C-alpha positions as a LaTeX table, in Angstrom:
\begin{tabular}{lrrr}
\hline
Residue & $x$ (\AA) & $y$ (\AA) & $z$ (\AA) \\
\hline
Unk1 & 80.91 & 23.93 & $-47.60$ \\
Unk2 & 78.91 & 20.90 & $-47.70$ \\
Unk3 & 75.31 & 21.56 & $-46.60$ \\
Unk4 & 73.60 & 19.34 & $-43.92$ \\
Unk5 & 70.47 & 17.08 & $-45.22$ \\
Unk6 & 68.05 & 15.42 & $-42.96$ \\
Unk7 & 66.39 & 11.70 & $-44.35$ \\
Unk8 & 63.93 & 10.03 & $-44.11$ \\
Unk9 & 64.02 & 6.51 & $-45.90$ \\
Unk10 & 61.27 & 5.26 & $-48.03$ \\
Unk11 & 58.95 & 7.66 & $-47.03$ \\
Unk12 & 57.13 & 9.08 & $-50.23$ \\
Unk13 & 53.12 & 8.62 & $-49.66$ \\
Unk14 & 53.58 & 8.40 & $-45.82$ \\
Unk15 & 54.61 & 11.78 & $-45.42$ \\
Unk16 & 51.96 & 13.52 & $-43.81$ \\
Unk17 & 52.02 & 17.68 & $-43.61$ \\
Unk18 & 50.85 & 19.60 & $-40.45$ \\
Unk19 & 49.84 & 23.07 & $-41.70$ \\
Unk20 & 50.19 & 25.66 & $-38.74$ \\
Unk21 & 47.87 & 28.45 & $-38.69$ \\
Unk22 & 48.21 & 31.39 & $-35.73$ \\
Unk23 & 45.50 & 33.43 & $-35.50$ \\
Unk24 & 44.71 & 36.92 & $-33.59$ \\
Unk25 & 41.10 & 38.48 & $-35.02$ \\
Unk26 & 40.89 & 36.33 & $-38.10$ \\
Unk27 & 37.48 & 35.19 & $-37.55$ \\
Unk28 & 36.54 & 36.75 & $-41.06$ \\
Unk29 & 39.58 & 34.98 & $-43.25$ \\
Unk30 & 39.98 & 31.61 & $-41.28$ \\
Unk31 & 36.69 & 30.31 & $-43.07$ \\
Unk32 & 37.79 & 31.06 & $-46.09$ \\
Unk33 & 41.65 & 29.88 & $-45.74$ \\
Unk34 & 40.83 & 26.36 & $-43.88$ \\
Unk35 & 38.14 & 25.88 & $-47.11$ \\
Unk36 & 40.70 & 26.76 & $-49.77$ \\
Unk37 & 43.62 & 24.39 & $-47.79$ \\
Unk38 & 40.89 & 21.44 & $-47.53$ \\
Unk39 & 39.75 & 22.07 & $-51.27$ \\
Unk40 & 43.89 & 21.98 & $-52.64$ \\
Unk41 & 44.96 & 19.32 & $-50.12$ \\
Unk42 & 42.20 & 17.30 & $-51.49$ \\
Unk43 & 42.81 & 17.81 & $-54.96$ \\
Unk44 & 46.34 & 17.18 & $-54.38$ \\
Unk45 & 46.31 & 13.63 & $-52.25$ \\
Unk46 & 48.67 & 14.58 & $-49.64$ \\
Unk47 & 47.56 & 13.55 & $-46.16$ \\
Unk48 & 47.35 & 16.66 & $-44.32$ \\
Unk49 & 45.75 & 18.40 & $-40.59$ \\
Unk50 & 45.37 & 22.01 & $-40.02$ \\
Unk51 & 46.18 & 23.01 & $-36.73$ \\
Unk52 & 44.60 & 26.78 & $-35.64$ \\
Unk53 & 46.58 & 28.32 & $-32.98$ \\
Unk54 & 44.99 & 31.38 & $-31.40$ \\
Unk55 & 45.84 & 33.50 & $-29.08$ \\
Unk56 & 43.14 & 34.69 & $-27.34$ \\
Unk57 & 40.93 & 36.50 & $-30.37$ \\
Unk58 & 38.37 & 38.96 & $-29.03$ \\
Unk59 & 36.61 & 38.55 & $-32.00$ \\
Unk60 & 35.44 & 35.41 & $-31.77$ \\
Unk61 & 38.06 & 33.86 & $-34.03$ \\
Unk62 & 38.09 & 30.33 & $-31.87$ \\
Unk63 & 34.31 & 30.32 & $-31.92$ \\
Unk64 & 34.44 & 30.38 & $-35.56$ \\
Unk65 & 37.21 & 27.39 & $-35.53$ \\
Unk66 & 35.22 & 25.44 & $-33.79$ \\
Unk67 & 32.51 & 25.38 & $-36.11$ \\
Unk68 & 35.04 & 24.76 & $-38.87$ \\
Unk69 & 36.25 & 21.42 & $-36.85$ \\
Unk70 & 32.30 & 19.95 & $-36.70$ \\
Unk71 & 32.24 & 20.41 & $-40.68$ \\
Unk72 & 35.83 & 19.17 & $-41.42$ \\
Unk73 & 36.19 & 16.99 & $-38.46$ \\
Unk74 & 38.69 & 16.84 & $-35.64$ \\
Unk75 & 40.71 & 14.77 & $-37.68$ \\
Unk76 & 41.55 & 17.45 & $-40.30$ \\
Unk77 & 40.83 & 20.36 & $-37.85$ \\
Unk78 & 42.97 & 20.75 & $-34.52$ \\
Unk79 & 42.57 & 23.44 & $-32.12$ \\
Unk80 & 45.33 & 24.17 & $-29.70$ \\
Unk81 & 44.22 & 28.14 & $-28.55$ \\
Unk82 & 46.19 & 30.23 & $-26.15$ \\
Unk83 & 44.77 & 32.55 & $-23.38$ \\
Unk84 & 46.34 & 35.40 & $-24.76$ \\
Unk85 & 48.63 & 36.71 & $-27.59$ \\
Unk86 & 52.61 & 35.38 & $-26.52$ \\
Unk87 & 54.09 & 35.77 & $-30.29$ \\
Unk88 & 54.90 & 34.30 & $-33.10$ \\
Unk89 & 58.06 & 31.74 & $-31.93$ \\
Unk90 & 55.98 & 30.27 & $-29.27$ \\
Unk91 & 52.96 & 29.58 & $-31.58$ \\
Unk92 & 54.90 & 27.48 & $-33.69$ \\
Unk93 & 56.49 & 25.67 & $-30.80$ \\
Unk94 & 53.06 & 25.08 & $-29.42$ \\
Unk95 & 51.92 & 24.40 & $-32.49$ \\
Unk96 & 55.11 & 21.74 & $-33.09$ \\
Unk97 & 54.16 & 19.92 & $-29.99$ \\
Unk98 & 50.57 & 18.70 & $-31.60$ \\
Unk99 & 51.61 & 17.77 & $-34.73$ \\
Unk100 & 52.03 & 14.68 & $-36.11$ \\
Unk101 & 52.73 & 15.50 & $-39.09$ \\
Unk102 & 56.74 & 14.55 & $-40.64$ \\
Unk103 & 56.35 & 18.09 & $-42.62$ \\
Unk104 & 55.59 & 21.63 & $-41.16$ \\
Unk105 & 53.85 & 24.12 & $-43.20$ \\
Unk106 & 53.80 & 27.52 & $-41.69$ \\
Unk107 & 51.46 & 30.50 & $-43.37$ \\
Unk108 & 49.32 & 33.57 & $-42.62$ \\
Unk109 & 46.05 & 33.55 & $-41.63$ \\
Unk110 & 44.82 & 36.41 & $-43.73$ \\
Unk111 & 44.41 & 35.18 & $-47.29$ \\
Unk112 & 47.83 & 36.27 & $-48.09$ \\
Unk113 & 49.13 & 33.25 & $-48.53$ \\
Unk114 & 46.83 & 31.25 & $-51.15$ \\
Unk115 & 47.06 & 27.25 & $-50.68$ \\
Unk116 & 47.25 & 26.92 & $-54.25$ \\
Unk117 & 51.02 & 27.33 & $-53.87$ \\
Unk118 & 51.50 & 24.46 & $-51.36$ \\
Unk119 & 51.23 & 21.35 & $-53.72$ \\
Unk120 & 54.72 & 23.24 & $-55.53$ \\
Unk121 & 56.12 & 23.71 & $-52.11$ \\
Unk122 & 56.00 & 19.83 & $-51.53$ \\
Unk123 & 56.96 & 18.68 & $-55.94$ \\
Unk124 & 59.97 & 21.69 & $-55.29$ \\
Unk125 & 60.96 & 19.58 & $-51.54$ \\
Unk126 & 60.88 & 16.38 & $-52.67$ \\
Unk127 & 62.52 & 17.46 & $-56.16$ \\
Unk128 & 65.75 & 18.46 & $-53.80$ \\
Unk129 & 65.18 & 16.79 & $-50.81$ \\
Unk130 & 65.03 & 20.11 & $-49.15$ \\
Unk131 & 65.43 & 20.72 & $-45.47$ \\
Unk132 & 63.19 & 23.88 & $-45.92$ \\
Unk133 & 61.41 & 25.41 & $-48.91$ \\
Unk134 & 60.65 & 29.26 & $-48.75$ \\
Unk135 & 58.09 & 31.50 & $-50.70$ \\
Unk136 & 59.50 & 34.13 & $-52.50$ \\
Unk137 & 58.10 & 36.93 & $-53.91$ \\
Unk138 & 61.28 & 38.81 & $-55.21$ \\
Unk139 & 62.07 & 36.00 & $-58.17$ \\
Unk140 & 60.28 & 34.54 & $-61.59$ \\
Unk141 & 56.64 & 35.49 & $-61.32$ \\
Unk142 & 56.52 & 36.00 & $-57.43$ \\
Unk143 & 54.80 & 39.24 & $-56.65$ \\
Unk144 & 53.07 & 41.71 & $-54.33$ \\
Unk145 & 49.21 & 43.06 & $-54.89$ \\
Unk146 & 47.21 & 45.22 & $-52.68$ \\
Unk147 & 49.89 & 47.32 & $-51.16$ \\
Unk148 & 50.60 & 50.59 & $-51.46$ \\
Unk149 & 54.15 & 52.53 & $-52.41$ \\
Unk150 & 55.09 & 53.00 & $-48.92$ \\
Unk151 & 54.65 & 49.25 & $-48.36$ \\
Unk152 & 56.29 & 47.71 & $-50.47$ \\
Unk153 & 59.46 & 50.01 & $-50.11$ \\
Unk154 & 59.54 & 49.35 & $-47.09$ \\
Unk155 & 59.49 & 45.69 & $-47.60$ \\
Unk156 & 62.19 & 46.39 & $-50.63$ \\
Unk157 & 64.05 & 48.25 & $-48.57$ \\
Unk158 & 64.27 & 45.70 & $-45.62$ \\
Unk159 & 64.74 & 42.88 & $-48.36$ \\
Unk160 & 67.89 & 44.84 & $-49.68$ \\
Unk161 & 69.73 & 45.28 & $-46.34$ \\
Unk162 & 69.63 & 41.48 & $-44.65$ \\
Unk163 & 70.83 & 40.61 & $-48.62$ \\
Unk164 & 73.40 & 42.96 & $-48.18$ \\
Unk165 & 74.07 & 42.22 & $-44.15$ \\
Unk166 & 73.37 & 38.85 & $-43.92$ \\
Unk167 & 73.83 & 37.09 & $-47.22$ \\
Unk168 & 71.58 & 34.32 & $-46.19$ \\
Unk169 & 71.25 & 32.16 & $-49.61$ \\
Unk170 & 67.36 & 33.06 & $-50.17$ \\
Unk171 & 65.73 & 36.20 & $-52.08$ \\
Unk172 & 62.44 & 36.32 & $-49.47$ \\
Unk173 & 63.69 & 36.59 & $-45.76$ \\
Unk174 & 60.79 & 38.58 & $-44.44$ \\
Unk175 & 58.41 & 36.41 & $-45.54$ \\
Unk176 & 56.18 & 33.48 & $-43.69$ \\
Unk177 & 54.84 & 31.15 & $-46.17$ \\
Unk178 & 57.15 & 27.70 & $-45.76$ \\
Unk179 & 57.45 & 24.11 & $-45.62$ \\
Unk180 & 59.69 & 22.48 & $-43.09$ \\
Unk181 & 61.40 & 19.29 & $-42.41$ \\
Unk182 & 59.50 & 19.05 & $-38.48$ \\
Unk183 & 63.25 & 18.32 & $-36.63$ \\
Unk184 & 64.69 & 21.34 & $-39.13$ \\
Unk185 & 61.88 & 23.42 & $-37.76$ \\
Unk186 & 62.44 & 22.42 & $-34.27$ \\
Unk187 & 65.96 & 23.09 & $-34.39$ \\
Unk188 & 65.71 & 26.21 & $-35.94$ \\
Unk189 & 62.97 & 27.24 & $-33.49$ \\
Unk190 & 65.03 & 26.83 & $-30.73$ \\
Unk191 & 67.52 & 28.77 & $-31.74$ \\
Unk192 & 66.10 & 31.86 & $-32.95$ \\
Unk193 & 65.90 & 34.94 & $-29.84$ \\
Unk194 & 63.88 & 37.10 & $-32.23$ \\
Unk195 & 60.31 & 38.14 & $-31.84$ \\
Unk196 & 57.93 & 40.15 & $-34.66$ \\
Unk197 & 58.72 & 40.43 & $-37.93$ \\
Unk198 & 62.31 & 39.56 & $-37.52$ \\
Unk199 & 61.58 & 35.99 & $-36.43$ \\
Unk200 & 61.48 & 34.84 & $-39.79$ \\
Unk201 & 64.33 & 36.72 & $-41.17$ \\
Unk202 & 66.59 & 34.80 & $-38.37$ \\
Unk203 & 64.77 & 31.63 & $-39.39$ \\
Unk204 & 66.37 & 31.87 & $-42.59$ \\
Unk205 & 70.10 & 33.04 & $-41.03$ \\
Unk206 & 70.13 & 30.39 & $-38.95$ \\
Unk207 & 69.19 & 27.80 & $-41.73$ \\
Unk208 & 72.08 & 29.10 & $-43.23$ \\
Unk209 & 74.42 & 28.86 & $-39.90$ \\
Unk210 & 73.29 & 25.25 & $-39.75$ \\
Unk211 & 73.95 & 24.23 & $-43.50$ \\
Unk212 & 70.44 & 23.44 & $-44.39$ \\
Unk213 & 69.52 & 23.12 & $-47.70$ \\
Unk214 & 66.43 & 25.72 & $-48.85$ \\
Unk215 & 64.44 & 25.74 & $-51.93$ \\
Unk216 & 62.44 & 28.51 & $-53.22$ \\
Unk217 & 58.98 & 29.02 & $-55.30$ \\
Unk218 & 57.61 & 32.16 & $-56.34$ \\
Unk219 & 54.65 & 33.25 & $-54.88$ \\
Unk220 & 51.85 & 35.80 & $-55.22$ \\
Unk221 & 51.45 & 38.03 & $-51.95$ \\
Unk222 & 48.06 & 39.46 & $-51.54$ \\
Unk223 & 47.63 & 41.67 & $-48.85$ \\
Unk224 & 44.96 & 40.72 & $-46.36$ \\
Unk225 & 40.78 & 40.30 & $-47.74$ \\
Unk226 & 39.38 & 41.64 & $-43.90$ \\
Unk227 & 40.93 & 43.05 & $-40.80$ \\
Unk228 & 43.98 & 45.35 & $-40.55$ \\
Unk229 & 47.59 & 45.10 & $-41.67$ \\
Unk230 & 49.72 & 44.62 & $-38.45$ \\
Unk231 & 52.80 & 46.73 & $-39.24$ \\
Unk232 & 52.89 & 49.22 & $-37.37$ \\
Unk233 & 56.16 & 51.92 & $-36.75$ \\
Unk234 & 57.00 & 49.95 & $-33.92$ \\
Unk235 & 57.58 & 46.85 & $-36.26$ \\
Unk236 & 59.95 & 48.66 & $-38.08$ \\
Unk237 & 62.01 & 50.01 & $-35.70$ \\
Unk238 & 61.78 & 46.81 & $-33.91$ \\
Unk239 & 62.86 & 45.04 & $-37.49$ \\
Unk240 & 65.99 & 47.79 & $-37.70$ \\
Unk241 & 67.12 & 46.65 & $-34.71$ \\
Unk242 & 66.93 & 43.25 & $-34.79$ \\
Unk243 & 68.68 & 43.36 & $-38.34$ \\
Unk244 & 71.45 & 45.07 & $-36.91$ \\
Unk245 & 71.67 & 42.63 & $-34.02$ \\
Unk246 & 71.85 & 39.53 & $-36.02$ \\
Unk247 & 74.63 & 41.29 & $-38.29$ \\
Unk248 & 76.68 & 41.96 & $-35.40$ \\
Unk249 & 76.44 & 37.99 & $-33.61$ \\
Unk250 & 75.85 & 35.75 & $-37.37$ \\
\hline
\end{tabular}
């Protein structure tokens, strides 16, 4: 089956990447991950803005952000908060709205997700004119650090059954760290009914519905630096059923 590209012509050092960063009580981390996406986005060249989306932080996370925008500026630095938390989906179509940016990156918050991986995200895109590249951590020298046995089978474990279920063409569906063609995001967003941690898995399935093209890197996972892992039981239950659900209408 032929698989569906988007193009844009002539558009090499125009291309301009909107990284999109929701945030619930990440008032420790976001210094340190808007420093270390400045720092490689500098190094790198790539014309960039970081847009913080939070959702209402009792912690003082937006108080912190806009600090960050006075020493960055409001160039680099975009804040688009939210009165309360309203999930994942609709933080990235908030977030889609204020970009201007041709490229969507999409990440954690927490440190997880180191920025040093982002200037292979964009060499591995434009290698394959990819309509989505996804970090892996299940091939080459992708990895997990910091969690413990019961972790990471779980995360094994979930991995194994959309492979099996689904057969989505990528090795990494529970993951969040990717770079989007904007309309492929937008489309995708749109589509997707799923909230929590299966909102990215169906990101992927429906890539795959839709013939877009995905490209992988391998990444190093490190589990958060400050504040507390969100998974929960009720995430995985709530992942069980939403895996069975997109089995039974992909």
């Amino acid at each position: 089956m032929a698989s569906r590209k988007t193009s844009h012509p002539n558009r090499i050092s125009e291309d301009k990447y909107s990284i999109l960063l929701p945030t619930y009580n990440e008032r420790e981390n976001l210094p340190l991950i808007v420093w270390l996406l400045v720092k490689y986005f500098g190094e790198s060249g790539y014309i960039y803005e970081v847009i913080i989306i939070d959702d209402g932080s009792p912690d003082g996370t937006l108080e912190v952000a806009e600090q960050l925008q006075k020493i960055y500026g409001e160039d680099k630095i975009l804040l688009r908060p939210r009165a309360k938390k309203l999930g994942l989906g609709t933080a990235y179509i908030h977030g889609i709205k204020h970009a201007t940016g041709n490229f969507i990156i999409i990440m954690d918050a927490d440190l997880s997700h180191h920025p040093k991986f982002i200037p292979e995200f964009i060499e591995k895109q434009k290698e394959g004119d990819y309509d989505l590249v996804s970090g892996t951590r299940y091939r080459g020298n992708g990895g997990v650090y910091g969690w413990d046995l019961r972790r990471k089978l779980i995360s094994r474990g979930a991995n194994f059954l959309t492979q099996v279920l689904l057969r989505p063409g990528a090795s990494d569906l529970t993951g969040s760290f990717r770079l989007y063609k904007k309309e492929v995001l937008e489309s995708l967003v749109e589509r997707c009914v799923s909230k929590g941690y299966v909102f990215q898995m169906e990101m992927i399935v429906r890539a795959r519905q839709l013939n877009y093209t995905i490209g992988e890197v391998p990444i190093s996972f490190v589990d958060r630096v400050y504040g507390e892992s969100k998974l929960g039981g009720n995430e995985i239950v709530s992942f069980v059923k939403g895996l069975i659900t997109l089995f039974a209408t992909t």
